[in-house]
């Protein structure tokens, strides 16, 4: 960082680890970056490969959650979600939105069920990560529960998690409905 630069650390807020608390906005900071692993680009990969990559990223996110690394887990979950996300319309055959949607046209109903289950799970994991990141992320957490419920309207865990979030913000009637 050069003097006057702001460095964004997760969730859109500027924070520094406590060991850097003595730094001011005019201090220059030098970081060393070590690449721990390389992940191949998913675009152009077939659906099976993207699903496998998504599940691996989800598991990595789960490991990060276990170590209370909420924002790092969020990044992994969002990365996994992008691998399985399809831009859908009312009738997917009417409009092809992107390259991934072409794959959606060629998959079996069983594979679409698997994809939906992964998307629901990732949305719920994202909701949990956002919830753990604090009240500033409550809207995003509830939004992820809503996305999970769009895919699976009666999903018990999504309803339960959304009810807890609504209860936290004081919307008791909506929480009871869930």
mmCIF file with all atom_site columns, N, CA and C in Angstrom, residues 63-96:
data_model
loop_
_atom_site.group_PDB
_atom_site.id
_atom_site.type_symbol
_atom_site.label_atom_id
_atom_site.label_alt_id
_atom_site.label_comp_id
_atom_site.label_asym_id
_atom_site.label_entity_id
_atom_site.label_seq_id
_atom_site.pdbx_PDB_ins_code
_atom_site.Cartn_x
_atom_site.Cartn_y
_atom_site.Cartn_z
_atom_site.occupancy
_atom_site.B_iso_or_equiv
_atom_site.pdbx_formal_charge
_atom_site.auth_seq_id
_atom_site.auth_comp_id
_atom_site.auth_asym_id
_atom_site.auth_atom_id
_atom_site.pdbx_PDB_model_num
ATOM 1   N N  . UNK A 1 63 ? -14.192 -25.923 5.553   1.00 0.00 ? 63 UNK A N  1
ATOM 2   C CA . UNK A 1 63 ? -13.005 -25.977 6.419   1.00 0.00 ? 63 UNK A CA 1
ATOM 3   C C  . UNK A 1 63 ? -12.683 -24.586 6.964   1.00 0.00 ? 63 UNK A C  1
ATOM 4   N N  . UNK A 1 64 ? -12.858 -23.567 6.151   1.00 0.00 ? 64 UNK A N  1
ATOM 5   C CA . UNK A 1 64 ? -12.611 -22.201 6.613   1.00 0.00 ? 64 UNK A CA 1
ATOM 6   C C  . UNK A 1 64 ? -13.619 -21.788 7.677   1.00 0.00 ? 64 UNK A C  1
ATOM 7   N N  . UNK A 1 65 ? -14.882 -22.194 7.512   1.00 0.00 ? 65 UNK A N  1
ATOM 8   C CA . UNK A 1 65 ? -15.916 -21.913 8.515   1.00 0.00 ? 65 UNK A CA 1
ATOM 9   C C  . UNK A 1 65 ? -15.516 -22.539 9.850   1.00 0.00 ? 65 UNK A C  1
ATOM 10  N N  . UNK A 1 66 ? -14.992 -23.763 9.797   1.00 0.00 ? 66 UNK A N  1
ATOM 11  C CA . UNK A 1 66 ? -14.580 -24.457 11.020  1.00 0.00 ? 66 UNK A CA 1
ATOM 12  C C  . UNK A 1 66 ? -13.487 -23.693 11.767  1.00 0.00 ? 66 UNK A C  1
ATOM 13  N N  . UNK A 1 67 ? -12.764 -22.846 11.041  1.00 0.00 ? 67 UNK A N  1
ATOM 14  C CA . UNK A 1 67 ? -11.697 -22.041 11.658  1.00 0.00 ? 67 UNK A CA 1
ATOM 15  C C  . UNK A 1 67 ? -12.132 -20.580 11.828  1.00 0.00 ? 67 UNK A C  1
ATOM 16  N N  . UNK A 1 68 ? -13.435 -20.344 11.758  1.00 0.00 ? 68 UNK A N  1
ATOM 17  C CA . UNK A 1 68 ? -14.010 -19.002 11.954  1.00 0.00 ? 68 UNK A CA 1
ATOM 18  C C  . UNK A 1 68 ? -13.497 -17.972 10.952  1.00 0.00 ? 68 UNK A C  1
ATOM 19  N N  . UNK A 1 69 ? -13.124 -18.415 9.769   1.00 0.00 ? 69 UNK A N  1
ATOM 20  C CA . UNK A 1 69 ? -12.673 -17.507 8.709   1.00 0.00 ? 69 UNK A CA 1
ATOM 21  C C  . UNK A 1 69 ? -13.869 -17.223 7.800   1.00 0.00 ? 69 UNK A C  1
ATOM 22  N N  . UNK A 1 70 ? -14.809 -16.435 8.329   1.00 0.00 ? 70 UNK A N  1
ATOM 23  C CA . UNK A 1 70 ? -16.096 -16.237 7.659   1.00 0.00 ? 70 UNK A CA 1
ATOM 24  C C  . UNK A 1 70 ? -15.954 -15.627 6.271   1.00 0.00 ? 70 UNK A C  1
ATOM 25  N N  . UNK A 1 71 ? -15.171 -14.563 6.159   1.00 0.00 ? 71 UNK A N  1
ATOM 26  C CA . UNK A 1 71 ? -15.063 -13.877 4.874   1.00 0.00 ? 71 UNK A CA 1
ATOM 27  C C  . UNK A 1 71 ? -14.340 -14.735 3.845   1.00 0.00 ? 71 UNK A C  1
ATOM 28  N N  . UNK A 1 72 ? -13.316 -15.442 4.256   1.00 0.00 ? 72 UNK A N  1
ATOM 29  C CA . UNK A 1 72 ? -12.607 -16.335 3.338   1.00 0.00 ? 72 UNK A CA 1
ATOM 30  C C  . UNK A 1 72 ? -13.533 -17.457 2.872   1.00 0.00 ? 72 UNK A C  1
ATOM 31  N N  . UNK A 1 73 ? -14.365 -17.962 3.781   1.00 0.00 ? 73 UNK A N  1
ATOM 32  C CA . UNK A 1 73 ? -15.334 -18.997 3.417   1.00 0.00 ? 73 UNK A CA 1
ATOM 33  C C  . UNK A 1 73 ? -16.348 -18.430 2.428   1.00 0.00 ? 73 UNK A C  1
ATOM 34  N N  . UNK A 1 74 ? -16.802 -17.203 2.682   1.00 0.00 ? 74 UNK A N  1
ATOM 35  C CA . UNK A 1 74 ? -17.756 -16.557 1.771   1.00 0.00 ? 74 UNK A CA 1
ATOM 36  C C  . UNK A 1 74 ? -17.188 -16.498 0.357   1.00 0.00 ? 74 UNK A C  1
ATOM 37  N N  . UNK A 1 75 ? -15.930 -16.143 0.241   1.00 0.00 ? 75 UNK A N  1
ATOM 38  C CA . UNK A 1 75 ? -15.288 -16.045 -1.075  1.00 0.00 ? 75 UNK A CA 1
ATOM 39  C C  . UNK A 1 75 ? -15.274 -17.411 -1.759  1.00 0.00 ? 75 UNK A C  1
ATOM 40  N N  . UNK A 1 76 ? -14.952 -18.461 -1.011  1.00 0.00 ? 76 UNK A N  1
ATOM 41  C CA . UNK A 1 76 ? -14.936 -19.814 -1.587  1.00 0.00 ? 76 UNK A CA 1
ATOM 42  C C  . UNK A 1 76 ? -16.335 -20.234 -2.033  1.00 0.00 ? 76 UNK A C  1
ATOM 43  N N  . UNK A 1 77 ? -17.339 -19.973 -1.181  1.00 0.00 ? 77 UNK A N  1
ATOM 44  C CA . UNK A 1 77 ? -18.706 -20.346 -1.522  1.00 0.00 ? 77 UNK A CA 1
ATOM 45  C C  . UNK A 1 77 ? -19.198 -19.582 -2.754  1.00 0.00 ? 77 UNK A C  1
ATOM 46  N N  . UNK A 1 78 ? -18.895 -18.293 -2.824  1.00 0.00 ? 78 UNK A N  1
ATOM 47  C CA . UNK A 1 78 ? -19.315 -17.514 -3.995  1.00 0.00 ? 78 UNK A CA 1
ATOM 48  C C  . UNK A 1 78 ? -18.634 -18.017 -5.255  1.00 0.00 ? 78 UNK A C  1
ATOM 49  N N  . UNK A 1 79 ? -17.374 -18.391 -5.130  1.00 0.00 ? 79 UNK A N  1
ATOM 50  C CA . UNK A 1 79 ? -16.642 -18.944 -6.265  1.00 0.00 ? 79 UNK A CA 1
ATOM 51  C C  . UNK A 1 79 ? -17.272 -20.260 -6.724  1.00 0.00 ? 79 UNK A C  1
ATOM 52  N N  . UNK A 1 80 ? -17.623 -21.093 -5.772  1.00 0.00 ? 80 UNK A N  1
ATOM 53  C CA . UNK A 1 80 ? -18.280 -22.368 -6.103  1.00 0.00 ? 80 UNK A CA 1
ATOM 54  C C  . UNK A 1 80 ? -19.639 -22.115 -6.742  1.00 0.00 ? 80 UNK A C  1
ATOM 55  N N  . UNK A 1 81 ? -20.371 -21.144 -6.212  1.00 0.00 ? 81 UNK A N  1
ATOM 56  C CA . UNK A 1 81 ? -21.704 -20.848 -6.732  1.00 0.00 ? 81 UNK A CA 1
ATOM 57  C C  . UNK A 1 81 ? -21.646 -20.414 -8.192  1.00 0.00 ? 81 UNK A C  1
ATOM 58  N N  . UNK A 1 82 ? -20.644 -19.606 -8.531  1.00 0.00 ? 82 UNK A N  1
ATOM 59  C CA . UNK A 1 82 ? -20.516 -19.153 -9.926  1.00 0.00 ? 82 UNK A CA 1
ATOM 60  C C  . UNK A 1 82 ? -20.304 -20.313 -10.887 1.00 0.00 ? 82 UNK A C  1
ATOM 61  N N  . UNK A 1 83 ? -19.762 -21.419 -10.390 1.00 0.00 ? 83 UNK A N  1
ATOM 62  C CA . UNK A 1 83 ? -19.532 -22.579 -11.250 1.00 0.00 ? 83 UNK A CA 1
ATOM 63  C C  . UNK A 1 83 ? -20.819 -23.333 -11.591 1.00 0.00 ? 83 UNK A C  1
ATOM 64  N N  . UNK A 1 84 ? -21.830 -23.213 -10.753 1.00 0.00 ? 84 UNK A N  1
ATOM 65  C CA . UNK A 1 84 ? -23.071 -23.979 -10.973 1.00 0.00 ? 84 UNK A CA 1
ATOM 66  C C  . UNK A 1 84 ? -24.273 -23.092 -11.260 1.00 0.00 ? 84 UNK A C  1
ATOM 67  N N  . UNK A 1 85 ? -24.076 -21.786 -11.249 1.00 0.00 ? 85 UNK A N  1
ATOM 68  C CA . UNK A 1 85 ? -25.193 -20.870 -11.436 1.00 0.00 ? 85 UNK A CA 1
ATOM 69  C C  . UNK A 1 85 ? -25.629 -20.850 -12.901 1.00 0.00 ? 85 UNK A C  1
ATOM 70  N N  . UNK A 1 86 ? -26.910 -20.982 -13.089 1.00 0.00 ? 86 UNK A N  1
ATOM 71  C CA . UNK A 1 86 ? -27.493 -20.876 -14.418 1.00 0.00 ? 86 UNK A CA 1
ATOM 72  C C  . UNK A 1 86 ? -28.389 -19.667 -14.438 1.00 0.00 ? 86 UNK A C  1
ATOM 73  N N  . UNK A 1 87 ? -28.325 -18.886 -15.504 1.00 0.00 ? 87 UNK A N  1
ATOM 74  C CA . UNK A 1 87 ? -29.239 -17.769 -15.679 1.00 0.00 ? 87 UNK A CA 1
ATOM 75  C C  . UNK A 1 87 ? -30.499 -18.345 -16.298 1.00 0.00 ? 87 UNK A C  1
ATOM 76  N N  . UNK A 1 88 ? -31.568 -18.442 -15.510 1.00 0.00 ? 88 UNK A N  1
ATOM 77  C CA . UNK A 1 88 ? -32.775 -19.093 -15.984 1.00 0.00 ? 88 UNK A CA 1
ATOM 78  C C  . UNK A 1 88 ? -33.870 -18.082 -16.284 1.00 0.00 ? 88 UNK A C  1
ATOM 79  N N  . UNK A 1 89 ? -34.719 -18.444 -17.207 1.00 0.00 ? 89 UNK A N  1
ATOM 80  C CA . UNK A 1 89 ? -35.922 -17.676 -17.481 1.00 0.00 ? 89 UNK A CA 1
ATOM 81  C C  . UNK A 1 89 ? -37.091 -18.600 -17.204 1.00 0.00 ? 89 UNK A C  1
ATOM 82  N N  . UNK A 1 90 ? -38.301 -18.114 -17.378 1.00 0.00 ? 90 UNK A N  1
ATOM 83  C CA . UNK A 1 90 ? -39.473 -18.959 -17.162 1.00 0.00 ? 90 UNK A CA 1
ATOM 84  C C  . UNK A 1 90 ? -39.390 -20.233 -17.989 1.00 0.00 ? 90 UNK A C  1
ATOM 85  N N  . UNK A 1 91 ? -38.977 -20.096 -19.228 1.00 0.00 ? 91 UNK A N  1
ATOM 86  C CA . UNK A 1 91 ? -38.785 -21.255 -20.083 1.00 0.00 ? 91 UNK A CA 1
ATOM 87  C C  . UNK A 1 91 ? -37.370 -21.181 -20.626 1.00 0.00 ? 91 UNK A C  1
ATOM 88  N N  . UNK A 1 92 ? -36.470 -21.951 -20.045 1.00 0.00 ? 92 UNK A N  1
ATOM 89  C CA . UNK A 1 92 ? -35.053 -21.875 -20.395 1.00 0.00 ? 92 UNK A CA 1
ATOM 90  C C  . UNK A 1 92 ? -34.812 -22.130 -21.873 1.00 0.00 ? 92 UNK A C  1
ATOM 91  N N  . UNK A 1 93 ? -35.730 -22.800 -22.532 1.00 0.00 ? 93 UNK A N  1
ATOM 92  C CA . UNK A 1 93 ? -35.540 -23.066 -23.949 1.00 0.00 ? 93 UNK A CA 1
ATOM 93  C C  . UNK A 1 93 ? -35.803 -21.816 -24.788 1.00 0.00 ? 93 UNK A C  1
ATOM 94  N N  . UNK A 1 94 ? -36.495 -20.831 -24.242 1.00 0.00 ? 94 UNK A N  1
ATOM 95  C CA . UNK A 1 94 ? -36.803 -19.619 -24.998 1.00 0.00 ? 94 UNK A CA 1
ATOM 96  C C  . UNK A 1 94 ? -35.614 -18.683 -25.116 1.00 0.00 ? 94 UNK A C  1
ATOM 97  N N  . UNK A 1 95 ? -34.761 -18.671 -24.120 1.00 0.00 ? 95 UNK A N  1
ATOM 98  C CA . UNK A 1 95 ? -33.682 -17.691 -24.103 1.00 0.00 ? 95 UNK A CA 1
ATOM 99  C C  . UNK A 1 95 ? -32.427 -18.310 -23.520 1.00 0.00 ? 95 UNK A C  1
ATOM 100 N N  . UNK A 1 96 ? -31.357 -18.299 -24.286 1.00 0.00 ? 96 UNK A N  1
ATOM 101 C CA . UNK A 1 96 ? -30.068 -18.772 -23.803 1.00 0.00 ? 96 UNK A CA 1
ATOM 102 C C  . UNK A 1 96 ? -29.296 -17.540 -23.356 1.00 0.00 ? 96 UNK A C  1
#
